[in-house]
Tab-separated table of C-alpha atoms in Angstrom:
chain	number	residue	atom	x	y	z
Q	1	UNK	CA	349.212	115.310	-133.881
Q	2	UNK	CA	352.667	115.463	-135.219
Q	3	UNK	CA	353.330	113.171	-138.064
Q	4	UNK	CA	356.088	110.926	-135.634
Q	5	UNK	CA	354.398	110.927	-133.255
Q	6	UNK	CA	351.346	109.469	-135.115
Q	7	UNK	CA	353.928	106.919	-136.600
Q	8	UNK	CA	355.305	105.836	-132.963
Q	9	UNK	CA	351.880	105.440	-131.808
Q	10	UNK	CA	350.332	103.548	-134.750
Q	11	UNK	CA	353.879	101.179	-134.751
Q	12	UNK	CA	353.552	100.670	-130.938
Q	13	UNK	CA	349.531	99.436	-131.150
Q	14	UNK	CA	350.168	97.122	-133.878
Q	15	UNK	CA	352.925	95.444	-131.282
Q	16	UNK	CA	350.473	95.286	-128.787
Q	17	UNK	CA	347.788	93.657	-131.761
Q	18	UNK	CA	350.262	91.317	-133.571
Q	19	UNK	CA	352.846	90.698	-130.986
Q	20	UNK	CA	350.637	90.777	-127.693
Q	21	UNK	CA	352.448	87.983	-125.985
Q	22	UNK	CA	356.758	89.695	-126.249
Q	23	UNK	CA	355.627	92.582	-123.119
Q	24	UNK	CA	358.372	91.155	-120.546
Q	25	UNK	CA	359.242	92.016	-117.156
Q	26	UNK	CA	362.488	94.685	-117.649
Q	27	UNK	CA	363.003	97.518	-114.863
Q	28	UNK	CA	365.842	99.066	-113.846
Q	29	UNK	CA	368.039	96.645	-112.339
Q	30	UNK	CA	370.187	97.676	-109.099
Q	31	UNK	CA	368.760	100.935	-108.027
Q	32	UNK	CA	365.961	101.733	-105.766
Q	33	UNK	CA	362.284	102.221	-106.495
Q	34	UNK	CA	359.441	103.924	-103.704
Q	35	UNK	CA	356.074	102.023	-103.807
Q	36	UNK	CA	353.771	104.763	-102.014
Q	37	UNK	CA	350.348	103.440	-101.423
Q	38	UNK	CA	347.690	104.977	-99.444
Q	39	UNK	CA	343.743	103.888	-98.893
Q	40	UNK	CA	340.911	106.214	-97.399
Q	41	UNK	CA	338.224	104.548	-96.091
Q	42	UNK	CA	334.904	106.163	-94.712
Q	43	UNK	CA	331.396	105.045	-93.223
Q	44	UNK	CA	329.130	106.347	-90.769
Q	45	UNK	CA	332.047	105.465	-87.881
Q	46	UNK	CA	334.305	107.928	-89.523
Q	47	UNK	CA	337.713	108.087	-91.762
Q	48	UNK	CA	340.424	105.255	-91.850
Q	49	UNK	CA	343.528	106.525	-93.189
Q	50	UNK	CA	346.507	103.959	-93.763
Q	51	UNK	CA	350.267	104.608	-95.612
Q	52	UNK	CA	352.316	102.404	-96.833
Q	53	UNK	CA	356.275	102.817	-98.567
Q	54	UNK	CA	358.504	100.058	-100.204
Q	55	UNK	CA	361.739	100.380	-101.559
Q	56	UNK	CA	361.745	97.834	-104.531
Q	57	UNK	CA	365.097	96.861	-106.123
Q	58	UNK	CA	365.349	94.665	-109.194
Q	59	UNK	CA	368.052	92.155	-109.952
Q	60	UNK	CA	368.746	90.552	-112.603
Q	61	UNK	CA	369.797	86.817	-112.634
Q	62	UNK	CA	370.975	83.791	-115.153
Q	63	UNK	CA	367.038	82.992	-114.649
Q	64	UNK	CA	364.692	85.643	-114.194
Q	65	UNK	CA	364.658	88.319	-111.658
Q	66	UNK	CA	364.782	89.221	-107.817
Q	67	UNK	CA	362.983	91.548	-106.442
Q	68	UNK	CA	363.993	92.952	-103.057
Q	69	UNK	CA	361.041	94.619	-101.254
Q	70	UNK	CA	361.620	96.430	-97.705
Q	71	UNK	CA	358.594	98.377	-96.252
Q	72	UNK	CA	360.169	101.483	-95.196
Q	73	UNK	CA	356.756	103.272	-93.375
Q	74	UNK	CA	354.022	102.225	-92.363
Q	75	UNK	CA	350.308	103.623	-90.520
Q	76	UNK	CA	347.256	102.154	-89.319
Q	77	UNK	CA	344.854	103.972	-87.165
Q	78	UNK	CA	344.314	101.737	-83.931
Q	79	UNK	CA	340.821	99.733	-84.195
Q	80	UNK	CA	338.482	99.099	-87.042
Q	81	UNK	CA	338.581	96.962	-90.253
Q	82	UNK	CA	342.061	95.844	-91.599
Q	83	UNK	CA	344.090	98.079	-89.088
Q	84	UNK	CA	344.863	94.960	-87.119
Q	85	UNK	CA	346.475	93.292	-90.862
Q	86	UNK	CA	347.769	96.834	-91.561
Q	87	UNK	CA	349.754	96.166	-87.765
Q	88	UNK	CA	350.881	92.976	-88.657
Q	89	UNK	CA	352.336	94.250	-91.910
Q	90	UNK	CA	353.867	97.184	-90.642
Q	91	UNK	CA	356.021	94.388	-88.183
Q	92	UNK	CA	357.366	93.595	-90.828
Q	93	UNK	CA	359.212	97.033	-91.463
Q	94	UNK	CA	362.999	97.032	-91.857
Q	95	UNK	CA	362.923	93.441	-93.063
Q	96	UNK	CA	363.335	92.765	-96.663
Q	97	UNK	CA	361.794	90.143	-98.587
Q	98	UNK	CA	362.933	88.595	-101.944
Q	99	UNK	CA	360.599	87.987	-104.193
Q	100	UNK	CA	361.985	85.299	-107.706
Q	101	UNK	CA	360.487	86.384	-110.843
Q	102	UNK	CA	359.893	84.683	-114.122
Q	103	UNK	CA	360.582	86.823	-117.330
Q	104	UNK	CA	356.517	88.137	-116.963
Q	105	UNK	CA	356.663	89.260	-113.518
Q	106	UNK	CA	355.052	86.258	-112.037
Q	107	UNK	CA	356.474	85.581	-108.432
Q	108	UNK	CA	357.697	81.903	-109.018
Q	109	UNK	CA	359.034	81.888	-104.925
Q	110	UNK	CA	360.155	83.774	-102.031
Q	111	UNK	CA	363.468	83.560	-99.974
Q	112	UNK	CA	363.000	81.988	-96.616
Q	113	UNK	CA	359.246	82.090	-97.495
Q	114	UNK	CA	357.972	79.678	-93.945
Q	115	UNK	CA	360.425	82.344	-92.192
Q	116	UNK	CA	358.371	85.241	-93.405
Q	117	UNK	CA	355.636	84.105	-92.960
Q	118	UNK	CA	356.010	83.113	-89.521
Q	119	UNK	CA	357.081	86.444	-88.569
Q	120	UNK	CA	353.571	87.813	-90.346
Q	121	UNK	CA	352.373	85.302	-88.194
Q	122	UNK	CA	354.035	86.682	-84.884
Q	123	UNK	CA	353.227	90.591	-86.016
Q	124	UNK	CA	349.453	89.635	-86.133
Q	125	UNK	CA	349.487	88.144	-82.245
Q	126	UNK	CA	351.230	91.126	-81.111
Q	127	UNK	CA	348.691	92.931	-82.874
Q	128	UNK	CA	346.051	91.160	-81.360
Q	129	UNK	CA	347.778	91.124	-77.892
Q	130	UNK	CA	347.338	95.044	-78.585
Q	131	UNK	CA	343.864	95.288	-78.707
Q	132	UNK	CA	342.180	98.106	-76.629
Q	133	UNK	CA	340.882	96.187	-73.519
Q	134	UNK	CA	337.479	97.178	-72.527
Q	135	UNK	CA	335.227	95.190	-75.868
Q	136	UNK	CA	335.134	92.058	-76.033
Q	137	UNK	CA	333.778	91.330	-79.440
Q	138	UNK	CA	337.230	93.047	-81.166
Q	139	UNK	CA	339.022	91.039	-78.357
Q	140	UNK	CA	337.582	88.043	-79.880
Q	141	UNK	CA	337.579	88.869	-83.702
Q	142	UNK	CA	341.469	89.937	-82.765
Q	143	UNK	CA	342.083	86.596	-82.073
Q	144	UNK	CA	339.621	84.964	-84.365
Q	145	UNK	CA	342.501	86.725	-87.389
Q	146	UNK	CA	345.478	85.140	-85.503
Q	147	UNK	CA	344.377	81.543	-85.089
Q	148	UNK	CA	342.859	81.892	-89.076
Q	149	UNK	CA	346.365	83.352	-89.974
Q	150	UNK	CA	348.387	80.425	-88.732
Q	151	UNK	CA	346.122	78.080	-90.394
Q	152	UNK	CA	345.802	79.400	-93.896
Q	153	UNK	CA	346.791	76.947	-96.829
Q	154	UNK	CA	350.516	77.344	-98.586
Q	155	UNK	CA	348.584	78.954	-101.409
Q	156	UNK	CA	346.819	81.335	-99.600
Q	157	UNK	CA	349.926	82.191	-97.469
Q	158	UNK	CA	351.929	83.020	-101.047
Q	159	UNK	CA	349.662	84.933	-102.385
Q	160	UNK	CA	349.227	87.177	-99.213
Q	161	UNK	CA	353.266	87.989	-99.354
Q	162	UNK	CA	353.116	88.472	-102.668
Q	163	UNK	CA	350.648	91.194	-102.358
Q	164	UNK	CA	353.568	93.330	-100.936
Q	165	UNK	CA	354.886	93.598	-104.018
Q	166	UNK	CA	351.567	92.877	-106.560
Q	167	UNK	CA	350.461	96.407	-106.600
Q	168	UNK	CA	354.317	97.854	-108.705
Q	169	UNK	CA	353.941	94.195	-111.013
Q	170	UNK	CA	351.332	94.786	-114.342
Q	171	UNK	CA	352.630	91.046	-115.286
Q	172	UNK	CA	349.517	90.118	-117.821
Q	173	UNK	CA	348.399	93.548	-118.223
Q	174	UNK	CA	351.260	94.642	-119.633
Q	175	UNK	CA	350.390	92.312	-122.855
Q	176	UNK	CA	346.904	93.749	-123.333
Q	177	UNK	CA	345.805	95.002	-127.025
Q	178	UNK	CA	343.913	98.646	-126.711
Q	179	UNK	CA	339.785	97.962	-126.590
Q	180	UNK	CA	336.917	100.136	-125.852
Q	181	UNK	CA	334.286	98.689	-123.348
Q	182	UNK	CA	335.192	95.159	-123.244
Q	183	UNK	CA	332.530	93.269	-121.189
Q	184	UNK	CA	334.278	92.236	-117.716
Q	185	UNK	CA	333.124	91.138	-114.364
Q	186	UNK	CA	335.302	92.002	-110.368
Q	187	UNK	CA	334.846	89.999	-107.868
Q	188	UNK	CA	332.738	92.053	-104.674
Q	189	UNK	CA	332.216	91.269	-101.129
Q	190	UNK	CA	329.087	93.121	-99.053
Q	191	UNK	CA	329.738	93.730	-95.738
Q	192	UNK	CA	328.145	91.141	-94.637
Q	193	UNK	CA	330.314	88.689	-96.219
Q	194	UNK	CA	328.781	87.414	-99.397
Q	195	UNK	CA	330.591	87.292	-102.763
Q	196	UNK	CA	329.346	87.814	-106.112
Q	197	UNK	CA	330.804	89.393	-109.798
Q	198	UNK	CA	329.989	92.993	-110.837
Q	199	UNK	CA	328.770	93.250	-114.253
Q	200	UNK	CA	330.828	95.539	-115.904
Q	201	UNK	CA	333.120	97.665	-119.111
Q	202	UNK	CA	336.941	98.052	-119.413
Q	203	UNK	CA	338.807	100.365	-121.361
Q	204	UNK	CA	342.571	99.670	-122.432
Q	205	UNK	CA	343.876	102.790	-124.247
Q	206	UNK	CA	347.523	103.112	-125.524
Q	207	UNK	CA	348.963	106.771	-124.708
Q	208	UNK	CA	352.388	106.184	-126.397
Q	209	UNK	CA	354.912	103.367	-127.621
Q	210	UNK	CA	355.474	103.278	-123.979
Q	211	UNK	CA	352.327	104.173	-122.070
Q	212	UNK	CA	349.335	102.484	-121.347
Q	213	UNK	CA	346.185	102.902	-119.339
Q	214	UNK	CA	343.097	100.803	-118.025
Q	215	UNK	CA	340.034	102.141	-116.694
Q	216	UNK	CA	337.002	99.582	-115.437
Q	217	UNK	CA	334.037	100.289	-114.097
Q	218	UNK	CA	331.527	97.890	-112.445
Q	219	UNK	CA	328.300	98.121	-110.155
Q	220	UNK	CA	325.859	95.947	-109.001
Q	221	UNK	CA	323.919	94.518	-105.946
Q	222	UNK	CA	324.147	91.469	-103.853
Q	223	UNK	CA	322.313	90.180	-100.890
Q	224	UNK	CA	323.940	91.728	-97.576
Q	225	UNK	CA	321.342	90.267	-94.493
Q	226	UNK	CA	322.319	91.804	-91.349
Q	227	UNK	CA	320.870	91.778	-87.356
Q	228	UNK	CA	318.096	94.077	-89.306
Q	229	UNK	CA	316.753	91.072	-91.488
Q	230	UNK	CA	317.144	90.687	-95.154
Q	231	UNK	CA	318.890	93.637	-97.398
Q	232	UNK	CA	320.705	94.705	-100.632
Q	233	UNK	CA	324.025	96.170	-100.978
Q	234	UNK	CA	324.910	98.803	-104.276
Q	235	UNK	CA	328.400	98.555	-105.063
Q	236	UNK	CA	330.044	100.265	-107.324
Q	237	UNK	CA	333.863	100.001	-108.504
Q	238	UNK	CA	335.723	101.838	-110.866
Q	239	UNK	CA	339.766	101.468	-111.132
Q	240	UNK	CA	341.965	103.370	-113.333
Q	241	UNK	CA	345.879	101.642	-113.993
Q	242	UNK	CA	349.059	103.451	-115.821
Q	243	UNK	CA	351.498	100.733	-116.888
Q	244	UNK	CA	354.735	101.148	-118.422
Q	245	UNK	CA	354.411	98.094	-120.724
Q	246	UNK	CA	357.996	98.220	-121.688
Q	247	UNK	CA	359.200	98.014	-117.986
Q	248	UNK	CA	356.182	95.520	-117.313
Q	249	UNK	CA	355.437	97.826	-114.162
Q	250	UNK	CA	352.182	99.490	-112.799
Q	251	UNK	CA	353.304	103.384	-112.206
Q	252	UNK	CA	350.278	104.464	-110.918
Q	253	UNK	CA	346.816	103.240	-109.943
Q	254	UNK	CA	343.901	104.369	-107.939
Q	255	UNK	CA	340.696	102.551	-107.158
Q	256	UNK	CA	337.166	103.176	-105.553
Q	257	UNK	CA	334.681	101.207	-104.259
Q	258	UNK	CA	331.426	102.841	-102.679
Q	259	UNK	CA	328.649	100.382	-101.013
Q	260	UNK	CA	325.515	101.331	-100.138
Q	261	UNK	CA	322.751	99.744	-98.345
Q	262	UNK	CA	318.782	101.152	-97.714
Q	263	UNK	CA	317.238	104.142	-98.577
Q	264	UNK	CA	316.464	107.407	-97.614
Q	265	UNK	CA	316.705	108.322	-93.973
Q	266	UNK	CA	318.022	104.221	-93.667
Q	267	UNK	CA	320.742	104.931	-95.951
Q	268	UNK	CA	324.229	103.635	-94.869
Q	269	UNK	CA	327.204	104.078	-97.002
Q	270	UNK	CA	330.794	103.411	-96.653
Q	271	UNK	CA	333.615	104.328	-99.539
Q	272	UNK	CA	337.047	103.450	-99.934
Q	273	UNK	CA	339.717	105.147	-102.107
Q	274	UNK	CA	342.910	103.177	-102.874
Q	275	UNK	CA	346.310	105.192	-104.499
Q	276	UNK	CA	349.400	103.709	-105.357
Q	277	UNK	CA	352.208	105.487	-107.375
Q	278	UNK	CA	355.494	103.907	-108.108
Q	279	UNK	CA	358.356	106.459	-108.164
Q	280	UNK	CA	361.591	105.741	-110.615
Q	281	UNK	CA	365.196	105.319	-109.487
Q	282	UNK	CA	366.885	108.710	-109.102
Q	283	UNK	CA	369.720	108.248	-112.058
């Protein structure tokens, strides 16, 4: 390794080490950035594939930042898990949202926030009043996610808008010291509803004064009874984050999760495979 190079990188750890806390929020101000995201998700029904784009624009002000987020495109495939949220979001296209940001990338508030959300609201029933006639059990969960939509707490309604934007913002990552299998746990949900926390390792390597990535991994089992009688679900998780630390912004990510349940010629499994790359302003 060239000797300033080995300089740069042994001066940018011992920032991260001695001066963990000084990582701030500071991204190009006034010019746009693409958020592409894309998830993949397959079980014995098939493939799911859903797309999402945002143009992100940061502005700076006295205190903190705005960020204004407009999702540009959107797809669902019609039926099945989540496409009925991925409709609801994708009303929401054209329409941009301004997210206030303290000086770590926390969102502190959102412009016209009960307005938002009340469109949300209004994308999900049209989404629901779009469900193929003919079953009546997705008739029912349909409307089973627009009633529990309208009646979500203010919390919960926050933090679902400000997942728009969560997946471009490393806020406390961005202020992590390098470590080699740090014991962690991730939350997990089996398909049957039940929560637990993966055991699990963590990685947080430093590639340059700049650069940054994470890698977990976590796997376990958790009690997932279905209309068959009692069973256990495998999951397994891994995730793997670039950060610019300096910009205090996630540039790339990708995460899988894979679930299986039985054995042998019993075996179900179902896998899911979540991208998201954040492209720079063109200068």
């Amino acid at each position: 390794m060239p000797l300033r190079h080995s300089i740069g990188l042994a001066l940018g750890i011992a920032a991260l080490v001695q001066g963990a806390a000084t990582a701030r929020l500071a991204p190009v101000t006034g010019k746009p950035y693409r958020l592409v995201l894309i998830e993949e998700r397959r079980d014995d029904r098939g493939t799911q594939r859903f797309t999402s784009e945002r143009r992100l624009v940061f502005h700076t002000l006295p205190a903190g930042t705005a960020l204004d987020l407009t999702i540009t495109t959107s797809t669902a495939p019609p039926g099945g898990p989540g496409a009925m949220f991925a409709a609801a979001m994708a009303g929401l296209k054209g329409r941009t949202i301004r997210f206030l940001l303290d000086a770590d990338g926390q969102v502190t508030s959102i412009d016209e926030e009960d307005a938002v959300w009340n469109a949300l609201c209004a994308a999900v029933d049209r989404a629901a009043d779009a469900t193929v006639a003919g079953s009546a059990a997705r008739d029912r969960a349909a409307r089973s996610m627009a009633a529990a939509f309208r009646s979500l707490s203010a919390d919960r309604r926050r933090a679902m808008l400000t997942s728009m934007a969560a997946p471009a913002l490393a806020g406390a990552l961005a202020n992590r010291p390098p470590e080699r299998d740090a014991a962690i746990t991730l939350p997990a949900r089996s398909p049957a509803g039940t929560t637990t926390m993966l055991p699990g390792k963590e990685t947080v390597q430093l590639i340059d004064d700049r650069t940054m990535t994470i890698t977990t991994a976590a796997e376990g089992d958790i009690a997932a009874p279905d209309a068959a009688g009692p069973a256990t679900a495998h999951i397994r998780v891994s995730i793997t984050r670039t950060i610019d630390r300096v910009a205090g912004l996630v540039l790339e990510s990708r995460e899988e999760r894979e679930t299986t349940i039985g054995s042998g010629a019993d075996l179900r499994r179902s896998t899911s495979v979540s991208t998201s790359r954040l492209i720079d302003p063109v200068s």
